[in-house]
Amino acid sequence: GGDFRKIVEGVNATLDAEFARRDYDLTVEFEQIQRIDRAVPIATDVEGVAKAEMLFAHSVSILRQGQRTKEAGVASQLIGAPPEDPMYVPMIVAGRWIRPGDDRVIVVNREVADDNNLKVGDVVSLDLAELGRSDWEIIGLHKAVGTGVYSVNNIYAPRQAVLAATNRIGRGEAVLVKTRQHDEATIKATADKLQALYAQRNMKVTAITTGPGDRLQMQMAFAIVIYMLLAMA
């Protein structure tokens, strides 16, 4: 009983730390890429929204000396993060996070780096399929706990550098939204309002995920692992 309680407390502490790194309450994902100057004001005009920010993400393969790494294309996505005021910073375990003034630099998942003998200071090519290929320096490694937009194999880079490398200036495919109140009812009501407003403007939303929903999903995933371990023990 005591061991089980310790495990549950450990899981809750891990999730508390993960959600403390998030400065947003819900994510709106679009079917097609949208203009930042169109999508963000719709969100910030909603009563009860404190802040909204567009996210650019695209599937990516890491190439080393032109060769695909073992992890290439395994749910890897490149995320353009704004260095000035990011709404999410993963747990950095080596090197550093993105700073204002950085250009073509990336922060990579530690497991992916370890599996492919990549380290801080290495220069790799990122293959973004139809959006082209370019060289980037690894400045940091992160440990991922997240789900949804911020899942395990993410590669983070300065947003302007990503948009410049992909010729997608001023566009993105998801909006992160921070509400003034963080209770479940407020977040849900805001999500419903945004869904309706974007639909009115023919900006098709494929998914809206909320902080409470993400947390529940992650708790369930941990619970399955814990029960499997207990069964094996």
Coordinates of N, CA and C in Angstrom, one line a residue:
G1 N 0.8 -1.2 0.0 CA 0.0 0.0 0.0 C 0.9 1.2 0.0
G2 N 1.9 1.3 0.9 CA 2.8 2.4 1.0 C 3.5 2.7 -0.3
D3 N 4.0 1.6 -0.9 CA 4.7 1.7 -2.2 C 3.9 2.3 -3.3
F4 N 2.6 1.8 -3.3 CA 1.7 2.2 -4.3 C 1.4 3.7 -4.2
R5 N 1.2 4.1 -2.9 CA 0.9 5.5 -2.6 C 2.1 6.4 -3.0
K6 N 3.3 5.9 -2.8 CA 4.6 6.7 -3.2 C 4.6 6.8 -4.7
I7 N 4.3 5.8 -5.4 CA 4.3 5.8 -6.9 C 3.3 6.9 -7.4
V8 N 2.1 6.8 -6.8 CA 1.0 7.8 -7.2 C 1.4 9.2 -6.9
E9 N 2.0 9.4 -5.7 CA 2.5 10.8 -5.3 C 3.6 11.2 -6.3
G10 N 4.5 10.3 -6.7 CA 5.5 10.6 -7.7 C 4.9 11.0 -9.0
V11 N 3.9 10.3 -9.5 CA 3.2 10.6 -10.8 C 2.6 12.0 -10.7
N12 N 1.9 12.3 -9.6 CA 1.3 13.6 -9.4 C 2.3 14.7 -9.4
A13 N 3.5 14.5 -8.7 CA 4.5 15.5 -8.7 C 5.1 15.7 -10.1
T14 N 5.3 14.6 -10.9 CA 5.7 14.8 -12.3 C 4.8 15.6 -13.1
L15 N 3.5 15.3 -13.0 CA 2.4 16.0 -13.7 C 2.3 17.5 -13.3
D16 N 2.4 17.7 -12.0 CA 2.4 19.1 -11.5 C 3.6 19.9 -12.1
A17 N 4.8 19.3 -12.2 CA 5.9 20.0 -12.8 C 5.7 20.2 -14.2
E18 N 5.1 19.2 -14.9 CA 4.9 19.4 -16.4 C 3.9 20.5 -16.6
F19 N 2.8 20.5 -15.9 CA 1.8 21.6 -16.1 C 2.2 23.0 -15.7
A20 N 3.2 23.0 -14.7 CA 3.8 24.3 -14.3 C 4.6 24.9 -15.5
R21 N 5.1 24.1 -16.4 CA 5.9 24.6 -17.5 C 5.0 25.1 -18.6
R22 N 3.7 24.9 -18.5 CA 2.7 25.3 -19.5 C 2.1 26.7 -19.1
D23 N 2.2 27.6 -20.0 CA 1.5 28.9 -19.7 C 0.3 29.1 -20.6
Y24 N -0.4 28.0 -20.8 CA -1.6 28.0 -21.6 C -2.6 27.0 -21.1
D25 N -3.9 27.1 -21.4 CA -5.0 26.3 -20.9 C -5.6 25.4 -22.0
L26 N -5.5 25.8 -23.2 CA -6.1 25.0 -24.3 C -5.4 25.2 -25.6
T27 N -5.5 24.2 -26.5 CA -4.8 24.3 -27.8 C -5.9 24.1 -28.9
V28 N -5.9 25.0 -29.9 CA -6.8 24.9 -31.0 C -6.0 24.5 -32.2
E29 N -6.3 23.3 -32.8 CA -5.6 22.9 -34.0 C -6.4 23.0 -35.2
F30 N -5.9 23.5 -36.3 CA -6.6 23.8 -37.5 C -6.3 22.7 -38.6
E31 N -7.2 22.5 -39.5 CA -7.1 21.6 -40.6 C -6.0 22.1 -41.5
Q32 N -6.0 23.4 -41.8 CA -5.0 23.9 -42.7 C -4.2 25.1 -42.0
I33 N -3.1 25.4 -42.5 CA -2.3 26.5 -41.8 C -3.1 27.8 -42.0
Q34 N -3.0 28.6 -41.0 CA -3.8 29.9 -41.0 C -2.8 31.1 -40.7
R35 N -3.3 32.3 -41.1 CA -2.5 33.5 -40.9 C -2.5 33.8 -39.4
I36 N -1.4 34.2 -38.8 CA -1.3 34.6 -37.4 C -2.2 35.8 -37.2
D37 N -2.1 36.8 -38.1 CA -2.8 38.0 -37.9 C -4.3 37.9 -38.0
R38 N -4.8 36.7 -38.5 CA -6.2 36.4 -38.5 C -6.7 35.5 -37.4
A39 N -5.9 34.5 -37.1 CA -6.3 33.5 -36.1 C -6.1 34.0 -34.6
V40 N -5.1 34.7 -34.4 CA -4.8 35.1 -33.0 C -5.8 36.2 -32.5
P41 N -6.1 37.3 -33.3 CA -7.0 38.3 -32.8 C -8.4 37.7 -32.4
I42 N -8.8 36.7 -33.2 CA -10.1 36.0 -32.9 C -10.1 35.5 -31.5
A43 N -9.0 34.9 -31.1 CA -8.9 34.3 -29.7 C -8.8 35.4 -28.7
T44 N -7.9 36.4 -28.9 CA -7.7 37.4 -27.9 C -8.9 38.3 -27.7
D45 N -9.8 38.4 -28.7 CA -11.0 39.2 -28.5 C -12.1 38.5 -27.6
V46 N -11.9 37.2 -27.4 CA -12.9 36.5 -26.5 C -12.7 36.9 -25.1
E47 N -13.8 37.2 -24.5 CA -13.8 37.6 -23.1 C -13.3 36.5 -22.2
G48 N -12.3 36.8 -21.3 CA -11.8 35.8 -20.4 C -10.5 35.1 -21.0
V49 N -10.1 35.6 -22.2 CA -8.8 35.1 -22.7 C -7.7 36.1 -22.3
A50 N -6.6 35.6 -21.7 CA -5.6 36.5 -21.2 C -4.5 36.6 -22.3
K51 N -4.3 35.6 -23.1 CA -3.2 35.6 -24.1 C -3.4 34.4 -25.1
A52 N -3.0 34.7 -26.3 CA -3.1 33.6 -27.4 C -1.8 33.8 -28.3
E53 N -1.4 32.7 -28.7 CA -0.2 32.7 -29.5 C -0.2 31.5 -30.6
M54 N 0.2 31.9 -31.8 CA 0.2 30.9 -32.9 C 1.4 30.0 -32.8
L55 N 1.2 28.7 -33.1 CA 2.3 27.7 -33.1 C 2.5 27.2 -34.5
F56 N 3.8 27.1 -34.9 CA 4.1 26.5 -36.2 C 4.7 25.2 -35.9
A57 N 4.2 24.1 -36.4 CA 4.7 22.8 -36.3 C 4.7 22.0 -37.6
H58 N 5.7 21.2 -37.9 CA 5.7 20.4 -39.1 C 6.5 19.2 -38.9
S59 N 6.1 18.1 -39.5 CA 6.8 16.8 -39.3 C 8.2 17.0 -39.9
V60 N 9.2 16.3 -39.3 CA 10.6 16.5 -39.7 C 11.4 15.2 -39.5
S61 N 12.4 15.1 -40.3 CA 13.4 14.0 -40.1 C 14.7 14.6 -39.9
I62 N 15.5 14.0 -38.9 CA 16.8 14.5 -38.7 C 17.8 13.7 -39.6
L63 N 18.6 14.4 -40.3 CA 19.6 13.8 -41.2 C 21.0 14.1 -40.6
R64 N 21.8 13.1 -40.6 CA 23.2 13.3 -40.1 C 24.1 12.9 -41.3
Q65 N 25.0 13.8 -41.7 CA 25.8 13.5 -42.9 C 24.9 13.0 -44.1
G66 N 23.7 13.6 -44.1 CA 22.7 13.2 -45.2 C 22.0 11.9 -45.0
Q67 N 22.3 11.1 -43.9 CA 21.7 9.9 -43.7 C 20.5 10.1 -42.7
R68 N 19.4 9.4 -42.9 CA 18.3 9.4 -41.9 C 18.8 8.7 -40.7
T69 N 18.5 9.3 -39.5 CA 18.8 8.6 -38.3 C 17.8 7.6 -38.0
K70 N 18.0 6.7 -37.0 CA 17.1 5.6 -36.7 C 15.7 6.2 -36.3
E71 N 15.7 7.3 -35.7 CA 14.4 7.9 -35.2 C 13.8 8.8 -36.2
A72 N 14.4 9.0 -37.4 CA 13.9 9.9 -38.4 C 12.4 9.6 -38.7
G73 N 11.6 10.6 -38.6 CA 10.2 10.4 -39.0 C 9.3 9.7 -38.0
V74 N 9.9 9.3 -36.9 CA 9.0 8.6 -35.9 C 8.4 9.7 -35.0
A75 N 7.2 10.2 -35.5 CA 6.4 11.2 -34.8 C 7.2 12.4 -34.4
S76 N 8.3 12.7 -35.1 CA 9.1 13.9 -34.8 C 8.4 15.1 -35.5
Q77 N 8.3 16.2 -34.7 CA 7.8 17.4 -35.3 C 8.7 18.6 -34.9
L78 N 8.9 19.5 -35.8 CA 9.6 20.7 -35.5 C 8.6 21.8 -35.1
I79 N 8.9 22.3 -33.9 CA 8.0 23.4 -33.4 C 8.7 24.7 -33.3
G80 N 8.1 25.7 -33.9 CA 8.7 27.0 -33.8 C 8.2 27.7 -32.6
A81 N 9.1 28.0 -31.6 CA 8.7 28.6 -30.4 C 9.2 30.1 -30.3
P82 N 8.4 31.0 -29.8 CA 8.8 32.4 -29.7 C 9.8 32.5 -28.6
P83 N 11.0 33.0 -28.8 CA 12.0 33.0 -27.7 C 11.6 34.1 -26.6
E84 N 10.9 35.1 -27.0 CA 10.7 36.2 -26.1 C 9.7 35.8 -24.9
D85 N 8.6 35.1 -25.3 CA 7.6 34.8 -24.2 C 7.0 33.5 -24.5
P86 N 7.7 32.4 -24.4 CA 7.2 31.1 -24.8 C 6.0 30.7 -23.9
M87 N 5.0 30.0 -24.4 CA 3.9 29.5 -23.6 C 4.2 28.1 -23.1
Y88 N 5.3 27.5 -23.5 CA 5.7 26.2 -23.0 C 7.2 26.1 -23.1
V89 N 7.9 25.7 -22.1 CA 9.3 25.4 -22.1 C 9.5 24.0 -21.5
P90 N 10.0 23.0 -22.3 CA 10.2 21.6 -21.8 C 11.3 21.6 -20.7
M91 N 11.4 20.4 -20.1 CA 12.4 20.3 -19.1 C 13.8 20.1 -19.8
I92 N 14.7 21.1 -19.6 CA 16.0 21.0 -20.2 C 17.0 20.2 -19.4
V93 N 17.6 19.2 -20.0 CA 18.5 18.3 -19.2 C 19.9 18.4 -19.7
A94 N 20.2 19.2 -20.7 CA 21.6 19.5 -21.2 C 21.5 20.7 -22.0
G95 N 22.6 21.5 -22.0 CA 22.6 22.7 -22.8 C 21.7 23.7 -22.3
R96 N 21.0 24.4 -23.2 CA 20.1 25.5 -22.8 C 18.8 25.5 -23.7
W97 N 17.9 26.4 -23.3 CA 16.7 26.7 -24.1 C 17.0 27.8 -25.0
I98 N 16.0 28.1 -25.9 CA 16.1 29.1 -27.0 C 16.1 30.5 -26.3
R99 N 17.0 31.4 -26.8 CA 17.0 32.8 -26.3 C 16.7 33.8 -27.5
P100 N 16.3 35.0 -27.2 CA 16.1 36.0 -28.2 C 17.4 36.2 -28.9
G101 N 17.4 36.3 -30.3 CA 18.6 36.5 -31.0 C 19.1 35.2 -31.6
D102 N 18.6 34.1 -31.1 CA 19.1 32.8 -31.7 C 18.5 32.6 -33.1
D103 N 19.3 31.9 -34.0 CA 18.8 31.7 -35.4 C 18.5 30.2 -35.6
R104 N 19.4 29.6 -36.4 CA 19.1 28.2 -36.7 C 19.6 27.2 -35.6
V105 N 19.0 27.2 -34.5 CA 19.4 26.3 -33.4 C 18.2 25.5 -33.0
I106 N 18.4 24.3 -32.4 CA 17.3 23.4 -32.0 C 17.6 22.8 -30.7
V107 N 16.5 22.4 -30.0 CA 16.5 21.7 -28.8 C 15.8 20.3 -29.1
V108 N 16.5 19.2 -28.8 CA 16.1 17.9 -29.2 C 15.8 17.0 -28.0
N109 N 14.9 16.1 -28.2 CA 14.6 15.1 -27.1 C 15.8 14.3 -26.8
R110 N 16.1 14.1 -25.5 CA 17.3 13.5 -25.1 C 17.4 12.0 -25.6
E111 N 16.3 11.3 -25.5 CA 16.3 9.9 -25.9 C 16.6 9.8 -27.4
V112 N 16.1 10.6 -28.2 CA 16.3 10.6 -29.7 C 17.8 10.9 -29.9
A113 N 18.4 11.9 -29.1 CA 19.8 12.3 -29.3 C 20.7 11.1 -28.9
D114 N 20.3 10.4 -27.7 CA 21.1 9.3 -27.2 C 21.1 8.2 -28.2
D115 N 19.9 7.8 -28.7 CA 19.8 6.7 -29.7 C 20.6 6.9 -31.0
N116 N 20.9 8.2 -31.3 CA 21.5 8.5 -32.5 C 22.9 9.2 -32.4
N117 N 23.5 9.1 -31.1 CA 24.8 9.6 -30.8 C 24.9 11.1 -31.2
L118 N 23.8 11.8 -30.9 CA 23.8 13.3 -31.1 C 24.0 14.0 -29.8
K119 N 24.8 15.1 -29.8 CA 25.0 15.8 -28.6 C 24.9 17.3 -28.8
V120 N 24.9 18.1 -27.7 CA 24.9 19.5 -27.8 C 26.1 20.0 -28.6
G121 N 25.9 20.9 -29.5 CA 27.0 21.4 -30.4 C 27.1 20.8 -31.8
D122 N 26.4 19.6 -31.9 CA 26.4 18.9 -33.2 C 25.5 19.8 -34.2
V123 N 25.9 19.7 -35.5 CA 25.1 20.3 -36.5 C 24.4 19.2 -37.3
V124 N 23.1 19.3 -37.5 CA 22.4 18.3 -38.3 C 21.5 18.9 -39.3
S125 N 21.1 18.2 -40.3 CA 20.2 18.7 -41.3 C 18.8 18.3 -40.9
L126 N 17.8 19.2 -41.0 CA 16.4 18.9 -40.8 C 15.7 18.8 -42.2
D127 N 15.1 17.7 -42.4 CA 14.4 17.5 -43.7 C 12.9 17.7 -43.4
L128 N 12.3 18.8 -44.0 CA 10.9 19.1 -43.8 C 10.1 18.8 -45.1
A129 N 10.6 17.7 -45.7 CA 9.9 17.2 -47.0 C 9.7 18.4 -48.0
E130 N 8.4 18.7 -48.3 CA 8.2 19.7 -49.3 C 8.6 21.1 -49.0
L131 N 8.9 21.3 -47.7 CA 9.3 22.7 -47.2 C 10.8 22.8 -47.2
G132 N 11.6 21.8 -47.6 CA 13.0 22.0 -47.8 C 13.9 21.4 -46.7
R133 N 15.2 21.5 -46.9 CA 16.2 20.9 -45.9 C 17.2 22.0 -45.6
S134 N 17.6 22.1 -44.3 CA 18.5 23.1 -43.9 C 19.3 22.6 -42.6
D135 N 20.4 23.2 -42.4 CA 21.3 22.8 -41.3 C 21.0 23.6 -40.0
W136 N 21.0 22.9 -38.8 CA 20.7 23.5 -37.5 C 21.7 23.0 -36.5
E137 N 22.0 23.8 -35.5 CA 22.9 23.4 -34.4 C 22.1 23.0 -33.2
I138 N 22.4 21.8 -32.6 CA 21.7 21.4 -31.4 C 22.3 22.2 -30.2
I139 N 21.4 23.0 -29.5 CA 21.9 23.8 -28.4 C 21.5 23.2 -27.0
G140 N 20.5 22.3 -27.1 CA 20.0 21.8 -25.8 C 19.2 20.4 -26.0
L141 N 19.1 19.7 -24.9 CA 18.3 18.4 -24.9 C 17.2 18.6 -23.9
H142 N 16.0 18.0 -24.2 CA 14.9 18.1 -23.3 C 14.4 16.7 -23.0
K143 N 13.7 16.6 -21.8 CA 13.1 15.4 -21.5 C 11.6 15.6 -21.5
A144 N 10.9 14.8 -22.3 CA 9.5 15.0 -22.5 C 8.6 14.2 -21.6
V145 N 7.5 14.9 -21.2 CA 6.5 14.2 -20.4 C 5.1 14.4 -21.1
G146 N 5.1 15.4 -22.0 CA 3.8 15.9 -22.6 C 3.1 14.9 -23.6
T147 N 1.9 15.4 -23.8 CA 1.1 14.7 -24.9 C 0.6 15.8 -25.8
G148 N -0.2 15.4 -26.8 CA -0.8 16.4 -27.7 C 0.3 17.1 -28.5
V149 N 0.2 18.5 -28.6 CA 1.1 19.3 -29.3 C 2.5 19.1 -28.8
Y150 N 2.6 19.0 -27.5 CA 4.0 18.8 -26.9 C 4.3 17.4 -26.6
S151 N 4.4 16.6 -27.6 CA 4.6 15.1 -27.4 C 6.1 14.8 -27.4
V152 N 6.4 13.5 -27.4 CA 7.8 13.1 -27.0 C 8.9 13.5 -28.0
N153 N 8.7 13.3 -29.3 CA 9.8 13.5 -30.2 C 9.9 14.9 -30.8
N154 N 9.5 15.9 -30.0 CA 9.5 17.2 -30.5 C 10.9 17.8 -30.6
I155 N 11.1 18.6 -31.7 CA 12.4 19.4 -31.8 C 11.9 20.9 -31.8
Y156 N 12.5 21.6 -30.9 CA 12.1 23.0 -30.8 C 13.2 23.9 -31.4
A157 N 12.7 25.0 -32.1 CA 13.6 26.0 -32.7 C 13.0 27.4 -32.6
P158 N 13.7 28.5 -32.8 CA 13.1 29.8 -32.8 C 12.1 29.9 -33.9
R159 N 10.9 30.4 -33.5 CA 9.8 30.4 -34.5 C 10.2 31.2 -35.8
Q160 N 10.8 32.4 -35.7 CA 11.2 33.1 -36.9 C 12.1 32.4 -37.8
A161 N 13.1 31.6 -37.2 CA 14.0 30.9 -38.0 C 13.3 29.7 -38.7
V162 N 12.3 29.1 -38.1 CA 11.6 28.0 -38.7 C 10.7 28.6 -39.8
L163 N 10.0 29.7 -39.6 CA 9.2 30.3 -40.6 C 10.0 30.8 -41.8
A164 N 11.2 31.3 -41.5 CA 12.1 31.8 -42.6 C 12.6 30.6 -43.4
A165 N 13.0 29.5 -42.7 CA 13.5 28.3 -43.4 C 12.4 27.6 -44.3
T166 N 11.1 27.8 -43.9 CA 10.1 27.1 -44.6 C 9.2 28.0 -45.5
N167 N 9.6 29.3 -45.6 CA 8.9 30.3 -46.3 C 7.4 30.4 -45.9
R168 N 7.2 30.3 -44.6 CA 5.8 30.4 -44.1 C 5.7 31.5 -43.1
I169 N 6.2 32.7 -43.5 CA 6.2 33.8 -42.6 C 4.8 34.2 -42.2
G170 N 4.6 34.3 -40.9 CA 3.3 34.8 -40.4 C 2.1 33.8 -40.5
R171 N 2.5 32.5 -40.4 CA 1.4 31.4 -40.5 C 1.7 30.3 -39.5
G172 N 0.7 29.6 -39.1 CA 0.8 28.5 -38.2 C -0.4 27.6 -38.2
E173 N -0.3 26.5 -37.5 CA -1.5 25.6 -37.6 C -2.1 25.3 -36.2
A174 N -1.7 26.0 -35.2 CA -2.4 25.8 -33.9 C -2.3 27.1 -33.1
V175 N -3.3 27.3 -32.3 CA -3.2 28.5 -31.4 C -3.3 28.0 -29.9
L176 N -2.3 28.5 -29.1 CA -2.3 28.2 -27.7 C -3.0 29.3 -27.0
V177 N -3.9 29.0 -26.1 CA -4.8 30.0 -25.4 C -4.6 29.9 -23.9
K178 N -4.4 31.1 -23.3 CA -4.3 31.1 -21.8 C -5.6 31.9 -21.3
T179 N -6.4 31.3 -20.5 CA -7.6 31.9 -20.0 C -7.2 32.6 -18.6
R180 N -8.1 33.6 -18.3 CA -7.8 34.4 -17.1 C -8.1 33.6 -15.9
Q181 N -9.1 32.7 -15.9 CA -9.4 31.8 -14.9 C -9.1 30.4 -15.4
H182 N -8.6 29.5 -14.5 CA -8.1 28.2 -14.9 C -8.9 27.0 -14.5
D183 N -10.2 27.3 -14.1 CA -11.1 26.2 -13.7 C -11.6 25.5 -15.0
E184 N -12.0 24.2 -14.8 CA -12.4 23.4 -15.9 C -13.6 24.0 -16.7
A185 N -14.5 24.5 -16.0 CA -15.8 25.1 -16.6 C -15.4 26.3 -17.5
T186 N -14.5 27.2 -17.0 CA -14.1 28.3 -17.8 C -13.4 27.9 -19.1
I187 N -12.5 27.0 -18.9 CA -11.7 26.5 -20.1 C -12.6 25.8 -21.1
K188 N -13.5 25.0 -20.7 CA -14.5 24.3 -21.6 C -15.3 25.4 -22.3
A189 N -15.9 26.3 -21.6 CA -16.7 27.4 -22.2 C -15.9 28.2 -23.2
T190 N -14.7 28.5 -22.9 CA -13.8 29.2 -23.9 C -13.5 28.4 -25.1
A191 N -13.3 27.1 -24.9 CA -13.0 26.2 -26.0 C -14.3 26.2 -27.0
D192 N -15.5 26.0 -26.4 CA -16.7 26.0 -27.2 C -16.9 27.3 -28.0
K193 N -16.6 28.4 -27.3 CA -16.8 29.7 -28.0 C -15.8 29.9 -29.2
L194 N -14.5 29.4 -28.9 CA -13.5 29.5 -30.0 C -13.9 28.6 -31.2
Q195 N -14.4 27.4 -30.9 CA -14.8 26.5 -31.9 C -15.8 27.1 -32.8
A196 N -16.8 27.8 -32.2 CA -17.9 28.4 -32.9 C -17.4 29.6 -33.8
L197 N -16.6 30.4 -33.2 CA -16.0 31.6 -33.9 C -15.2 31.3 -35.1
Y198 N -14.3 30.3 -34.9 CA -13.5 29.8 -36.1 C -14.4 29.2 -37.1
A199 N -15.4 28.4 -36.7 CA -16.3 27.8 -37.7 C -17.0 28.9 -38.5
Q200 N -17.4 30.0 -37.9 CA -18.1 31.1 -38.6 C -17.2 31.7 -39.6
R201 N -15.9 31.6 -39.4 CA -15.0 32.3 -40.4 C -14.4 31.2 -41.3
N202 N -15.0 30.1 -41.4 CA -14.5 29.0 -42.3 C -13.0 28.6 -42.0
M203 N -12.6 28.6 -40.7 CA -11.3 28.2 -40.3 C -11.5 26.9 -39.6
K204 N -11.4 25.8 -40.4 CA -11.8 24.5 -39.8 C -10.9 24.0 -38.7
V205 N -11.5 23.7 -37.5 CA -10.8 23.2 -36.4 C -10.8 21.7 -36.4
T206 N -9.7 21.0 -36.3 CA -9.7 19.6 -36.2 C -9.7 19.1 -34.8
A207 N -9.2 19.8 -33.8 CA -9.1 19.4 -32.4 C -8.9 20.6 -31.5
I208 N -9.6 20.5 -30.3 CA -9.3 21.4 -29.2 C -9.0 20.6 -28.0
T209 N -7.8 20.7 -27.5 CA -7.4 20.0 -26.3 C -7.3 21.0 -25.1
T210 N -7.7 20.5 -23.9 CA -7.6 21.4 -22.8 C -6.6 20.9 -21.8
G211 N -6.1 21.7 -20.9 CA -5.2 21.3 -19.8 C -5.7 20.2 -19.0
P212 N -7.0 20.4 -18.4 CA -7.6 19.3 -17.6 C -7.7 18.0 -18.4
G213 N -8.1 18.1 -19.6 CA -8.2 16.9 -20.4 C -6.9 16.2 -20.7
D214 N -5.9 17.0 -21.0 CA -4.5 16.4 -21.2 C -4.0 15.8 -19.9
R215 N -4.3 16.4 -18.8 CA -3.8 15.9 -17.5 C -4.5 14.5 -17.2
L216 N -5.8 14.4 -17.5 CA -6.5 13.2 -17.2 C -5.9 12.1 -18.1
Q217 N -5.7 12.4 -19.4 CA -5.1 11.5 -20.4 C -3.8 10.9 -19.9
M218 N -2.9 11.9 -19.4 CA -1.6 11.5 -18.9 C -1.7 10.6 -17.6
Q219 N -2.6 11.0 -16.7 CA -2.8 10.2 -15.5 C -3.2 8.8 -15.9
M220 N -4.1 8.6 -16.9 CA -4.6 7.3 -17.3 C -3.4 6.5 -17.9
A221 N -2.6 7.2 -18.7 CA -1.4 6.5 -19.3 C -0.5 6.0 -18.2
F222 N -0.2 6.8 -17.2 CA 0.7 6.4 -16.1 C 0.0 5.3 -15.3
A223 N -1.3 5.3 -15.1 CA -2.0 4.3 -14.3 C -1.8 2.9 -15.0
I224 N -2.0 2.9 -16.3 CA -1.8 1.6 -17.0 C -0.5 1.0 -16.8
V225 N 0.6 1.9 -16.9 CA 2.0 1.4 -16.7 C 2.1 0.9 -15.2
I226 N 1.6 1.7 -14.2 CA 1.7 1.3 -12.8 C 1.1 -0.1 -12.6
Y227 N -0.1 -0.3 -13.1 CA -0.8 -1.5 -12.9 C -0.1 -2.7 -13.5
M228 N 0.5 -2.5 -14.7 CA 1.2 -3.5 -15.4 C 2.5 -3.9 -14.5
L229 N 3.1 -2.9 -14.0 CA 4.3 -3.2 -13.1 C 3.9 -3.9 -11.9
L230 N 2.8 -3.5 -11.3 CA 2.3 -4.2 -10.1 C 1.9 -5.6 -10.4
A231 N 1.3 -5.8 -11.5 CA 0.9 -7.2 -11.9 C 2.2 -8.1 -12.1
M232 N 3.2 -7.5 -12.7 CA 4.4 -8.2 -12.9 C 5.1 -8.5 -11.6
A233 N 5.1 -7.6 -10.7 CA 5.7 -7.8 -9.3 C 4.9 -8.8 -8.5

